[in-house]
Coordinates of C-alpha atoms in Angstrom, one line a residue:
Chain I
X1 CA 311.8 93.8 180.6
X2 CA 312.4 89.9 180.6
X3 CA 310.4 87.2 182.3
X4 CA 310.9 83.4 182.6
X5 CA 308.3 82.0 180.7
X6 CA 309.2 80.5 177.2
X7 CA 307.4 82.1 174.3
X8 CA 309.2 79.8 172.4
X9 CA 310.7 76.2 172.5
X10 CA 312.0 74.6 170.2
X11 CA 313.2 70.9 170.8
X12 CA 315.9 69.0 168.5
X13 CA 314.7 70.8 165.3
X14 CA 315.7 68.8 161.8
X15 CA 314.8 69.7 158.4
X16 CA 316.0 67.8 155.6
X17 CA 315.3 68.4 151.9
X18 CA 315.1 65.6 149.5
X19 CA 317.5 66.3 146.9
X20 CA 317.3 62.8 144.6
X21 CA 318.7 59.9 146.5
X22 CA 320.7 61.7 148.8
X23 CA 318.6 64.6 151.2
X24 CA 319.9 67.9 152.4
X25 CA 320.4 68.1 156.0
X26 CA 319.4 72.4 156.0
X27 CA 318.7 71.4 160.4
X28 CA 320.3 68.7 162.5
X29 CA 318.5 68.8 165.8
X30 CA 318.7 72.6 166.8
X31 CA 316.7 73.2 170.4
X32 CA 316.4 76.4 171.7
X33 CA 314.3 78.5 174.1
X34 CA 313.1 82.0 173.8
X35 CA 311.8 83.5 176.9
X36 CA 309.4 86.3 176.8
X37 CA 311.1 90.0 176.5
X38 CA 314.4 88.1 175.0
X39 CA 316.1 89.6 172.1
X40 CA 318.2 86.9 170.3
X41 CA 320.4 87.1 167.5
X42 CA 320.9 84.3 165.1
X43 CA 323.7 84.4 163.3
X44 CA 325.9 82.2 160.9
X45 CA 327.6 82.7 157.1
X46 CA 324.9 81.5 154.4
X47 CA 323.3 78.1 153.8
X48 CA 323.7 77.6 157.9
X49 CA 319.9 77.1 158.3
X50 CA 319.8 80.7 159.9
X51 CA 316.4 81.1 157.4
X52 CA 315.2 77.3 157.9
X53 CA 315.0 77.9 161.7
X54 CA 313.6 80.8 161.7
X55 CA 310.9 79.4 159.1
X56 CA 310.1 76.5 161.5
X57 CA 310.2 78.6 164.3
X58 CA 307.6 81.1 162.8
X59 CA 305.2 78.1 161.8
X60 CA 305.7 78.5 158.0
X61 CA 307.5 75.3 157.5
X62 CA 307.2 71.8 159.1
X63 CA 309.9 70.2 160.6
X64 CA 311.1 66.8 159.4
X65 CA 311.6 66.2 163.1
X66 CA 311.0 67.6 166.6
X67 CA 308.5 70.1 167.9
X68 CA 307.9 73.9 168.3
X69 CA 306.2 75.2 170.7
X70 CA 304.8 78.6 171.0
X71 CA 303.3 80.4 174.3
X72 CA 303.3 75.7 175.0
X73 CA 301.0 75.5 171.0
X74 CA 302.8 73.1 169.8
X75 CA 302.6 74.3 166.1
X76 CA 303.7 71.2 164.3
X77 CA 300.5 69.7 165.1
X78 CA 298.3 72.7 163.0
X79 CA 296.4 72.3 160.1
X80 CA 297.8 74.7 157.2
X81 CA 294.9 76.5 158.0
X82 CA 295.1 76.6 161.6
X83 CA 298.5 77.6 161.3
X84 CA 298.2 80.9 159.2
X85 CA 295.5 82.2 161.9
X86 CA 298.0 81.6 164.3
X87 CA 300.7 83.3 162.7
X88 CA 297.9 86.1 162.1
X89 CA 297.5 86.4 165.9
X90 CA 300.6 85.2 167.7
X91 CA 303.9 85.9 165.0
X92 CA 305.1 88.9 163.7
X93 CA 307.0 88.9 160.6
X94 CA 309.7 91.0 159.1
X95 CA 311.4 91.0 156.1
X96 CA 314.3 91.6 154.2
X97 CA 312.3 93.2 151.8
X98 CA 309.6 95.0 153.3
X99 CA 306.3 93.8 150.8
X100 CA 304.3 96.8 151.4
X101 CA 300.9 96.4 149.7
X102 CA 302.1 99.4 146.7
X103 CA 297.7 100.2 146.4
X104 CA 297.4 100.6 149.9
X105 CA 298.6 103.9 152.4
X106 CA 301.4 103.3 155.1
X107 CA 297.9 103.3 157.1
X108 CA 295.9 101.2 155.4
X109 CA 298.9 98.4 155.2
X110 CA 299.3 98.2 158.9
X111 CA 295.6 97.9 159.2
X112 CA 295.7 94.5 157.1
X113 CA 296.4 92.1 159.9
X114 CA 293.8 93.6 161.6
X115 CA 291.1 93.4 159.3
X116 CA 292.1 90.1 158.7
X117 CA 291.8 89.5 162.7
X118 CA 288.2 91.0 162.5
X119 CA 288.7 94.6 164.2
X120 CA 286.2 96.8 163.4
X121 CA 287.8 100.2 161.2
X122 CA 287.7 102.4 164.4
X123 CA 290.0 100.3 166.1
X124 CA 291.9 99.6 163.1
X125 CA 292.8 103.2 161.6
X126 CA 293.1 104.2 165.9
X127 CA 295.8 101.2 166.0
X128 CA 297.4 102.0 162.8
X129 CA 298.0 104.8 163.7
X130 CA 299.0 104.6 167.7
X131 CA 301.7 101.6 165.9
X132 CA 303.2 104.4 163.1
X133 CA 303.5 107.4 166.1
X134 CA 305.5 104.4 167.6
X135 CA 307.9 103.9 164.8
X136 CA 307.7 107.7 164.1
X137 CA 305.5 107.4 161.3
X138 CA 302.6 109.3 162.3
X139 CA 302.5 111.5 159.7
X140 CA 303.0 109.4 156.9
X141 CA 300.0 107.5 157.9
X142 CA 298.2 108.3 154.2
X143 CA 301.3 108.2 152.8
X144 CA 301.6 105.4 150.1
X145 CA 305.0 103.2 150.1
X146 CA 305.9 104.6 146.7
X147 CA 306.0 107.7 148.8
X148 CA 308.4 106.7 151.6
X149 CA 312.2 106.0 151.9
X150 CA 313.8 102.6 152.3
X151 CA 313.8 103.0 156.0
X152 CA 310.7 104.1 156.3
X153 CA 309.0 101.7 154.4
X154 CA 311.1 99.3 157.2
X155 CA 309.3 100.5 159.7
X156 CA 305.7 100.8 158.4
X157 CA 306.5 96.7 157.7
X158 CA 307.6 96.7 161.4
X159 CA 304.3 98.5 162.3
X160 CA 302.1 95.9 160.8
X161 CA 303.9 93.0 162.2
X162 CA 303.2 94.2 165.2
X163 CA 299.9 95.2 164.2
X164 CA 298.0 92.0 166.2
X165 CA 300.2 92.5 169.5
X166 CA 302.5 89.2 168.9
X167 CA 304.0 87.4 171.5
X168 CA 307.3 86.4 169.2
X169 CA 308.6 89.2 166.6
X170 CA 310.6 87.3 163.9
X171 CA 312.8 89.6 161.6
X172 CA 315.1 88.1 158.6
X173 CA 317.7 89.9 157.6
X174 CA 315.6 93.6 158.6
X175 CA 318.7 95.5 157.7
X176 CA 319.7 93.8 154.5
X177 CA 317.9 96.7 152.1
X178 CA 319.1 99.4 154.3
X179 CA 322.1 101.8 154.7
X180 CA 324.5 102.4 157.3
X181 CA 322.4 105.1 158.9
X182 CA 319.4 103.9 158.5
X183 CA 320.1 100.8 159.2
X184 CA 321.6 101.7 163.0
X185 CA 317.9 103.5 163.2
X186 CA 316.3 100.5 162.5
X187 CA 318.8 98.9 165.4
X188 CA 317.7 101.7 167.8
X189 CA 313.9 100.7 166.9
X190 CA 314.5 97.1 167.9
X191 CA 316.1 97.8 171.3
X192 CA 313.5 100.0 172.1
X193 CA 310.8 97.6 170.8
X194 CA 312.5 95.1 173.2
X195 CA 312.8 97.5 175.6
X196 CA 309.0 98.2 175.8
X197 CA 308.4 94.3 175.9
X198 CA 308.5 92.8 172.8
X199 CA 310.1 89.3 172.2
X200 CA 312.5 89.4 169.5
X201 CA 314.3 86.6 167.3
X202 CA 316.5 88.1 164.8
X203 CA 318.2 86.4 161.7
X204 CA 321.3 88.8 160.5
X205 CA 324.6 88.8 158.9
X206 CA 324.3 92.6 160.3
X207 CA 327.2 92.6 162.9
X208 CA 326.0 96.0 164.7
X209 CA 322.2 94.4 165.0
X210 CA 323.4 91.4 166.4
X211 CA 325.3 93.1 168.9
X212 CA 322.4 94.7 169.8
X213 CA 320.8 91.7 171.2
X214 CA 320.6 90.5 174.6
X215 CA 321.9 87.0 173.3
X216 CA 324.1 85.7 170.0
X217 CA 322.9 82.5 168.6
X218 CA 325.8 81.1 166.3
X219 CA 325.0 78.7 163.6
X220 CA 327.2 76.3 161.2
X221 CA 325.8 73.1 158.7
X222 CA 322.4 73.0 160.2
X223 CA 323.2 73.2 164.1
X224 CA 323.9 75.9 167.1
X225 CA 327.4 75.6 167.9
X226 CA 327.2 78.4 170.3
X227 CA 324.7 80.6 172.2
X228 CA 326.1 83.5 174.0
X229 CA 324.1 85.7 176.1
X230 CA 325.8 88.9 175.8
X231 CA 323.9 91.2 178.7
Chain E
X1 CA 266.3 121.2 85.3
X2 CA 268.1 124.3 84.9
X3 CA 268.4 127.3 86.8
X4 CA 265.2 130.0 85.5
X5 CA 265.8 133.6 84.1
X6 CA 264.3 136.5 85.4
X7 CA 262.5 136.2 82.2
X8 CA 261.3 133.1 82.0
X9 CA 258.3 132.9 84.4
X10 CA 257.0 136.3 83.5
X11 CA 253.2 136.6 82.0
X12 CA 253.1 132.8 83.1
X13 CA 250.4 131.3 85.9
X14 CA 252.3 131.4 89.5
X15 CA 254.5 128.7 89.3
X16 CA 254.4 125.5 91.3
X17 CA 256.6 124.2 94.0
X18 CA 258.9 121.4 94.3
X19 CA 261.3 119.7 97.3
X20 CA 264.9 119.3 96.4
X21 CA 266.9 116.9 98.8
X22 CA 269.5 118.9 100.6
X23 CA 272.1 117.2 98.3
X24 CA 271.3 118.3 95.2
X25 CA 270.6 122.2 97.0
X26 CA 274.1 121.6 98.6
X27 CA 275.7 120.7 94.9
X28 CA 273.7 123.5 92.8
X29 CA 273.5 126.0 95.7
X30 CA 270.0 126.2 95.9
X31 CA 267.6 128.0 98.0
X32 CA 264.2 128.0 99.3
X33 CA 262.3 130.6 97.1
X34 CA 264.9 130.0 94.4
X35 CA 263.3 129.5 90.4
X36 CA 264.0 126.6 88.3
X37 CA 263.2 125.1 84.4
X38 CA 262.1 121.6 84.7
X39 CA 262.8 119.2 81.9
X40 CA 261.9 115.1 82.0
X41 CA 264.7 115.3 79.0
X42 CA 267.5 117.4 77.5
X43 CA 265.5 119.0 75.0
X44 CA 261.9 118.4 76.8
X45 CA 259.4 120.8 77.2
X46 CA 260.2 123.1 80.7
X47 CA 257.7 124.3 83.5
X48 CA 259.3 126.8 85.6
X49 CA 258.9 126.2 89.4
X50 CA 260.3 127.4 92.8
X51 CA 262.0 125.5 95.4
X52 CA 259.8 125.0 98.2
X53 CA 261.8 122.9 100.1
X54 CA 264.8 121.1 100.7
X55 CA 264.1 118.0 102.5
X56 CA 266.8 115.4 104.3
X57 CA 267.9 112.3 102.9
X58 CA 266.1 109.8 104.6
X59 CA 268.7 107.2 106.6
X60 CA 268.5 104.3 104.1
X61 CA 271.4 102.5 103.7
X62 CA 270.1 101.1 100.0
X63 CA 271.0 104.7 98.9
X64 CA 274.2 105.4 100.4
X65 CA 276.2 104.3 97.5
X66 CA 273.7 106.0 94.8
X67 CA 275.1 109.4 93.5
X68 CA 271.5 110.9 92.8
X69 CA 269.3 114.2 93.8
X70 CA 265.6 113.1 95.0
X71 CA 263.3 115.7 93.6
X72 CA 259.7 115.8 94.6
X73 CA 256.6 117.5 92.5
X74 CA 253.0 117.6 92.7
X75 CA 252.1 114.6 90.8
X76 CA 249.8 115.8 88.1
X77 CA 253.0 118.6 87.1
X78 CA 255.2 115.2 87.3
X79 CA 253.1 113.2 85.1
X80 CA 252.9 116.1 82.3
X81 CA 256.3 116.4 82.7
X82 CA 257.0 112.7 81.8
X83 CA 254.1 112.4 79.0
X84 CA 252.9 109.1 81.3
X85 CA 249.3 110.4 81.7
X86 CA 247.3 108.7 84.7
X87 CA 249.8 106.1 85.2
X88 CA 252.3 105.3 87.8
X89 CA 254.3 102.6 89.1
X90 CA 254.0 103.0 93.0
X91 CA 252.4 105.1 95.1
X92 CA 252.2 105.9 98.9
X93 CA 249.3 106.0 100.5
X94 CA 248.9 107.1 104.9
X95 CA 246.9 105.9 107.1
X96 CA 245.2 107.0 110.5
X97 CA 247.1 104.1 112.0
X98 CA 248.0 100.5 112.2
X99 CA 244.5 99.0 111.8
X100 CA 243.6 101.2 109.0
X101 CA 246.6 100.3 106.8
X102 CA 245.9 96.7 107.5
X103 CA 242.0 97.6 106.1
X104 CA 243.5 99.5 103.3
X105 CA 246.1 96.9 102.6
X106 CA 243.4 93.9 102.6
X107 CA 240.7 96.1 100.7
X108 CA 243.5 97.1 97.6
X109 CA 244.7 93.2 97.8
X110 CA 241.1 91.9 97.4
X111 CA 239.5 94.2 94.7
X112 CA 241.9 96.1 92.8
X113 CA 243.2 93.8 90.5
X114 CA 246.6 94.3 89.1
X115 CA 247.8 95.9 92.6
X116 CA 249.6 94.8 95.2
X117 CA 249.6 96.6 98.6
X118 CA 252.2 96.0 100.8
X119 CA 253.0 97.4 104.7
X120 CA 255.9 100.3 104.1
X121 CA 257.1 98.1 107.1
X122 CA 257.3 94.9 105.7
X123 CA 259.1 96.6 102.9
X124 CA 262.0 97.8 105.1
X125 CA 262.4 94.7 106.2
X126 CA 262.7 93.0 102.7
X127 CA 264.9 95.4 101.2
X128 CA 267.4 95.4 104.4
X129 CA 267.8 92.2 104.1
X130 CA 271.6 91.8 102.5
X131 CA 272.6 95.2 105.2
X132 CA 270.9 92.6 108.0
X133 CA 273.3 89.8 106.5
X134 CA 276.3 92.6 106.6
X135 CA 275.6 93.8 110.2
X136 CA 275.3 90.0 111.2
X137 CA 278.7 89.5 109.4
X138 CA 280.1 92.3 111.3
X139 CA 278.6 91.6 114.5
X140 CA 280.3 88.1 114.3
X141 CA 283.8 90.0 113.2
X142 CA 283.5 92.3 116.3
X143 CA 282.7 89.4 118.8
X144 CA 285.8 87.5 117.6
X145 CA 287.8 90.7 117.8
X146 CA 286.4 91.2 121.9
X147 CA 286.9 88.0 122.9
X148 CA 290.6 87.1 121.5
X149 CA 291.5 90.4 122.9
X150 CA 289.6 89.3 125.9
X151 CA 291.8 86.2 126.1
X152 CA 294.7 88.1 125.3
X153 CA 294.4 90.1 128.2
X154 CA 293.0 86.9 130.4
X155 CA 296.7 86.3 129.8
X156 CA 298.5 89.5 130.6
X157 CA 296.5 89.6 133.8
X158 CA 297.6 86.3 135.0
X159 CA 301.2 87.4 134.3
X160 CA 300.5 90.2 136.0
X161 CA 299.3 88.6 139.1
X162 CA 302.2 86.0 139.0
X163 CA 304.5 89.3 139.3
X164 CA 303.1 89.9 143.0
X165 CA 304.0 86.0 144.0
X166 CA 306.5 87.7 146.4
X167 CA 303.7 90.4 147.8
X168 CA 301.2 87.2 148.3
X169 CA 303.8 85.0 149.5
X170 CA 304.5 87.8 152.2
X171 CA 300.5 88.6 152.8
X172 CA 300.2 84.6 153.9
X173 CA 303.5 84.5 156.0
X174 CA 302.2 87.4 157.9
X175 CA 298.6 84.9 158.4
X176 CA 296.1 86.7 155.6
X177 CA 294.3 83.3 154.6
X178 CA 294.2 82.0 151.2
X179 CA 290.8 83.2 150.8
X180 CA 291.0 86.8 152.1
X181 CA 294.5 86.6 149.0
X182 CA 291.6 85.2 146.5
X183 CA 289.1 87.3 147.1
X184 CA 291.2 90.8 147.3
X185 CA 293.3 89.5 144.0
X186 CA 289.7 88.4 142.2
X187 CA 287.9 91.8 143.4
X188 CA 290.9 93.6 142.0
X189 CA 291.0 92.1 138.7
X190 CA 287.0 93.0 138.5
X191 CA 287.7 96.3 139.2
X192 CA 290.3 96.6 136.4
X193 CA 287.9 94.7 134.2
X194 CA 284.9 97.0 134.7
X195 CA 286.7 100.3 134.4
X196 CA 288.6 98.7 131.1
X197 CA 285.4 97.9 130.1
X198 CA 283.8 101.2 130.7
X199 CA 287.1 102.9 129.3
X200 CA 286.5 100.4 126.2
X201 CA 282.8 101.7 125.8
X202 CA 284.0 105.8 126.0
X203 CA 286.7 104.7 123.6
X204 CA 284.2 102.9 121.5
X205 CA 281.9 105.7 121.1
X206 CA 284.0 107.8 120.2
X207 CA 285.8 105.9 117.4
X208 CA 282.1 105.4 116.2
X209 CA 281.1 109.1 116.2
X210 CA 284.3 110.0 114.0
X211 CA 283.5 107.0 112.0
X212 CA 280.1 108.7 111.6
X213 CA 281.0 112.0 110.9
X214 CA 283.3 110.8 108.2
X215 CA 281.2 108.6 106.1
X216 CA 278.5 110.8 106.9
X217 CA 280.6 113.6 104.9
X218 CA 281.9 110.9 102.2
X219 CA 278.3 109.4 101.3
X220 CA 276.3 112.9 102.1
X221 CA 274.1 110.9 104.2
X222 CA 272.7 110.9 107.7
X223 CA 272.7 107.1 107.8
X224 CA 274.5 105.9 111.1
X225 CA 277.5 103.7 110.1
X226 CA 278.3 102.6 113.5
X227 CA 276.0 102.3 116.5
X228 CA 276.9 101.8 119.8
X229 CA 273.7 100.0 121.5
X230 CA 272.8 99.3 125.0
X231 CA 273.2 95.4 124.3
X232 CA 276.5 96.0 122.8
X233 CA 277.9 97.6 125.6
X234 CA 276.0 95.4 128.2
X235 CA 277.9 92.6 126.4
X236 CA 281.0 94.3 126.1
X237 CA 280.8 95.3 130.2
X238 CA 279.5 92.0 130.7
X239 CA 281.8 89.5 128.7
X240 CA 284.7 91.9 130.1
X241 CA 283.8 91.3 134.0
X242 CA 283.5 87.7 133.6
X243 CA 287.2 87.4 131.7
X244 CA 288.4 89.5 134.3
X245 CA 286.4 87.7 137.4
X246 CA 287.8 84.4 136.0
X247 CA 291.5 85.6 135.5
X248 CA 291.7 87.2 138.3
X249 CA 290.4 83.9 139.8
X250 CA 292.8 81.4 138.2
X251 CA 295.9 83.6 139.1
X252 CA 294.7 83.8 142.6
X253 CA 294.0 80.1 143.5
X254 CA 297.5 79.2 141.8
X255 CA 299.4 81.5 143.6
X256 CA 297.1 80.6 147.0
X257 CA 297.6 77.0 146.4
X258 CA 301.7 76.6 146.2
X259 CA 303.4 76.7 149.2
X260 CA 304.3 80.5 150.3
X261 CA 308.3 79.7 151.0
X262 CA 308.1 78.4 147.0
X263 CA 306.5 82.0 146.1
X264 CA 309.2 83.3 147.9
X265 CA 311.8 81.0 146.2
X266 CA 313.3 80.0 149.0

């Protein structure tokens, strides 16, 4: 499922870090559009900007220059503030390594976003759990992470990113902490997460994930010096 | 005062009865009903008399270190006994109640010259004086102890808290707000800090039974060494909550105040 509309657009992206007298150039003017249902791959060797991007793309970070626009926010323009509710309700993030709450149930960790959104339990522990049946958690829902494998733990952190229906699902390096097998099981989650509608932007050094992806965007010293779309 | 013969009461008037603290029955393995010689001296004249009684040792810590028995007779046999006559140094004397030992007390002050009456209360109070001085001393000692361990603690907890930089780092990425981080982080740490504290108060009262039981057994008395009191525990709960409320605090808003991607080291 694809559509034409841009969740995303970025527009001649720079980030530069000051490093004494003479600043690191980590982005030189990257644009790039993201249309909604897209699953893109960005990938690059290390100290690329692959991470930078994705950290100005997912509102975290300010650019030095340009603009970012998500469903047309331009998120430059929030308050810190303003920006961390609209990561809460429009970005979901996953990581390399998955930052479980360790207190809280596979359940209860999925719930956070929502709390944080202001759903009432009900819904929360009925969405929790609908999102774990969809990663094939749902009986580990009172499970605590402690409790679950590597890959499982993967995608209860999948679960609660997508906890607050995002429209942009940003993943850094999702397959870094896992195996071979478990990793390609994370890969079959993502192209059926796309599948069903979700817009993904993937960072990876993972060749099988990024050949999962609808489109390859290849990175080298701060800029996209190609961006394939592969089917 | 010796142990009596069979013999030595016989053909005699029924002999009178005396109290015996439960230390001296405990050392001489004396019972109620048991007959004893009497002597104020080593080679005194003796009245024969049976134990009546065995009386506690009253909880006063001014006799704790004294290794004596407490004997008590009828005071006419006593002063026989001692060759002192109608005279004595001290005496006891109850009252209905309150308002009646103050009339007592003002009538024996006013008239009987040569006396002095004095509220058994008032004389607590004066002899306790240097054990007041002591428990202040050790109050003081105890305090000191809570809070630098307090402290101490203040400090693992912040460590503790910086550990999870990474967790929080990843809570405000995925948009939890700084406050919903503060307050989760703060309620935390005052959950640990009220169950340590309850935990503390358990551990404490049982350290100060033992301690009980043992001096208790070494000084043969049924003074209370160590007393664990509402107010100390209400300040131990309460000085514990606050150190933990206010470490849990200052971790919080300096992990919620630097930049997540720093947390993350990136």
């Amino acid at each position: 499922m694809s559509d034409s509309a841009p969740v995303l657009s970025a527009r001649d992206l720079r980030r530069d870090y000051p490093m004494g007298e003479s600043p690191v150039h980590a982005l030189r003017g990257v644009s790039l559009e993201v249309a909604a249902g897209d699953y893109v791959a960005i990938v690059g060797p290390s100290g690329c900007g692959k991470s930078t991007l994705l950290n100005l793309l997912g509102a975290i970070d300010r650019p030095t220059g340009g603009t970012v626009a998500i469903r047309g926010e331009p998120v430059e323009r929030l308050s810190d503030r303003e920006r961390t509710r609209f990561r809460l309700l429009h970005i979901g993030f996953v990581f390399q390594r998955f930052y479980l709450m360790p207190a809280l149930t596979a359940g209860e960790n999925v719930e956070l976003p929502l709390a944080e959104a202001g759903m009432s339990r009900a819904e929360r522990k009925a969405r929790a759990r609908e999102l774990l049946t969809y990663v094939g958690l749902g009986a580990r829902v009172t499970h605590r992470p402690t409790q679950l494998s590597g890959g499982e733990q993967q995608r209860v952190a999948i679960a609660r990113a997508l906890a607050n229906r995002p429209a942009l699902l940003l993943c850094d390096e999702p397959t870094g902490e896992l195996d071979a097998h478990t990793g390609a099981e994370m890969i079959a989650l993502f192209e059926r997460l796309n599948a069903d509608g979700t817009t993904l932007v993937v960072v990876t050094h993972d060749e099988d994930l990024a050949a999962a992806a609808k489109r390859v965007v290849h990175m080298r010293d701060g800029g996209v010096v190609s961006d394939t779309r592969v089917r | 005062m010796l142990p009596a013969g069979a013999s030595a009461a016989a053909g005699a008037a029924a002999p009178r009865t005396i109290a015996i603290d439960e230390r001296l029955a405990a050392d001489a393995h004396l019972r109620v009903g048991d007959r004893l010689v009497v002597r104020a001296g080593v080679d005194g004249p003796g009245d024969t008399v049976i134990v009546g009684a065995i009386v506690r040792r009253s909880a006063d810590p001014s006799e704790v270190a004294r290794d004596e028995y407490r004997v008590l007779m009828h005071l006419d046999e006593l002063q026989t006994l001692t060759g002192y006559g109608d005279r004595v140094d001290r005496f006891a004397v109850a009252t209905r109640d309150s308002a009646a030992t103050d009339r007592a007390a003002g009538l024996i002050n006013d008239d009987a010259f040569g006396f002095q009456a004095h509220r058994s209360r008032d004389i607590a109070v004066e002899t306790s004086q240097t054990f007041l001085v002591v428990s202040r001393f050790h109050r003081a000692i105890g305090v000191i102890t809570v809070v630098a361990s307090a402290v101490f603690l203040l400090c693992i907890m912040l460590l503790k808290v910086d550990e999870r930089r990474r967790d929080v780092a990843a809570l405000r990425l995925m948009g939890i707000s700084s406050a919903t981080v503060l307050k989760s982080i703060v309620l935390e740490a005052t959950l640990v800090a009220g169950v340590g504290s309850l935990l503390g108060v358990a551990l404490g009262a049982v350290i100060s039974a033992v301690v009980n039981v043992h001096y208790r057994g070494v000084y043969r008395t049924p003074l209370a060494f160590s007393i664990v009191t509402p107010g100390v525990v209400a300040f131990a709960v309460a000085l514990s909550l606050v150190l933990g409320m206010a470490a849990g605090f200052l971790a919080a808003r300096r992990l919620t105040r630097v930049n997540p991607l720093v947390l993350f080291g990136r």
